Short mmCIF file of C-alpha atoms in Angstrom, two decimals:
data_model
loop_
_atom_site.label_atom_id
_atom_site.label_comp_id
_atom_site.label_asym_id
_atom_site.label_seq_id
_atom_site.Cartn_x
_atom_site.Cartn_y
_atom_site.Cartn_z
CA LEU A 1 4.50 -18.67 20.24
CA PRO A 2 1.38 -18.17 18.51
CA ILE A 3 0.14 -14.74 18.34
CA SER A 4 -3.32 -14.24 19.43
CA LEU A 5 -5.43 -11.60 16.95
CA SER A 6 -8.21 -9.55 18.79
CA LEU A 7 -11.21 -9.11 16.83
CA ASP A 8 -9.66 -5.19 16.01
CA ASN A 9 -6.35 -6.69 14.78
CA VAL A 10 -8.28 -9.21 12.43
CA SER A 11 -10.56 -6.12 11.47
CA PHE A 12 -7.27 -4.13 10.80
CA LEU A 13 -5.80 -6.74 8.78
CA GLU A 14 -9.17 -7.23 6.63
CA GLN A 15 -9.05 -3.41 5.97
CA LEU A 16 -5.48 -3.20 5.35
CA GLU A 17 -5.69 -6.06 2.69
CA GLU A 18 -8.70 -4.12 1.23
CA MET A 19 -6.82 -0.89 0.73
CA GLU A 20 -3.88 -3.29 -0.79
CA LYS A 21 -6.69 -4.11 -3.65
CA MET A 22 -7.61 -0.58 -3.99
CA PHE A 23 -3.88 0.32 -4.38
CA GLN A 24 -3.55 -2.43 -7.08
CA GLU A 25 -6.09 -0.95 -8.67
CA ASP A 26 -5.73 2.59 -8.80
CA HIS A 27 -2.34 4.22 -7.06
CA TYR A 28 -4.04 7.79 -7.33
CA PRO A 29 -7.91 7.61 -6.47
CA ASP A 30 -10.07 10.83 -6.47
CA ASN A 31 -11.64 12.46 -3.78
CA GLU A 32 -14.93 10.62 -4.22
CA LYS A 33 -13.50 7.00 -4.12
CA ARG A 34 -11.28 7.93 -1.15
CA ARG A 35 -14.51 9.31 0.52
CA GLU A 36 -15.86 5.61 -0.46
CA ILE A 37 -13.02 3.67 0.77
CA ALA A 38 -13.06 5.85 3.92
CA ALA A 39 -16.51 5.01 4.61
CA MET A 40 -16.09 1.30 3.89
CA VAL A 41 -12.61 0.97 6.22
CA GLY A 42 -14.40 3.20 9.10
CA VAL A 43 -11.71 6.02 8.76
CA THR A 44 -11.72 9.67 7.69
CA PRO A 45 -10.83 10.33 3.92
CA GLN A 46 -7.73 12.07 5.21
CA ARG A 47 -6.40 8.97 6.65
CA ILE A 48 -7.26 7.46 3.40
CA LEU A 49 -5.09 10.19 1.49
CA VAL A 50 -2.30 9.67 3.81
CA TRP A 51 -2.19 6.07 3.43
CA PHE A 52 -2.38 6.06 -0.30
CA GLN A 53 0.62 8.81 -0.02
CA ASN A 54 2.78 6.66 1.92
CA ARG A 55 1.96 3.59 0.05
CA ARG A 56 2.98 5.20 -3.25
CA ALA A 57 6.15 6.35 -1.56
CA LYS A 58 6.96 2.72 -0.53
CA TRP A 59 5.80 1.58 -4.09
CA ARG A 60 8.31 3.62 -5.52
CA LYS A 61 10.85 2.95 -3.23
CA LEU A 62 10.46 -0.61 -4.17
CA GLU A 63 10.35 -0.13 -7.89
CA LYS A 64 13.87 1.54 -7.36
CA LEU A 65 15.45 -1.16 -5.57
CA SER A 66 13.82 -3.92 -8.05
CA MET A 67 15.33 -1.42 -11.16
CA LYS A 68 18.47 -1.22 -9.40
CA GLY A 69 18.85 -5.07 -9.03
CA LYS A 70 18.14 -5.64 -12.95
CA ARG A 71 20.63 -3.01 -14.03
CA LYS A 72 23.70 -4.86 -15.53
CA ASP A 73 27.20 -4.62 -13.46
CA PRO A 74 29.53 -2.93 -16.04
CA THR A 75 32.41 -4.56 -14.20
CA LEU A 76 31.31 -7.78 -15.17
CA SER A 77 30.72 -7.30 -18.84
CA ALA A 78 33.63 -7.83 -21.08
#
């Protein structure tokens, strides 16, 4: 079944996409940059701070999993 997106959902997805772009550019935006993002997205700078903290945690977890997969299994080498 197709999911109908309300305008709020579309707006949220656009905001999320924009924040993901910002994250790719800078994982640690300073206070001024967070205020700019907050104004652009329409939330408080505190929400932006928390979003970046959570996104960095997710990024570290994915990095750790990717490193684990790249490690050679010592039982396979002879």
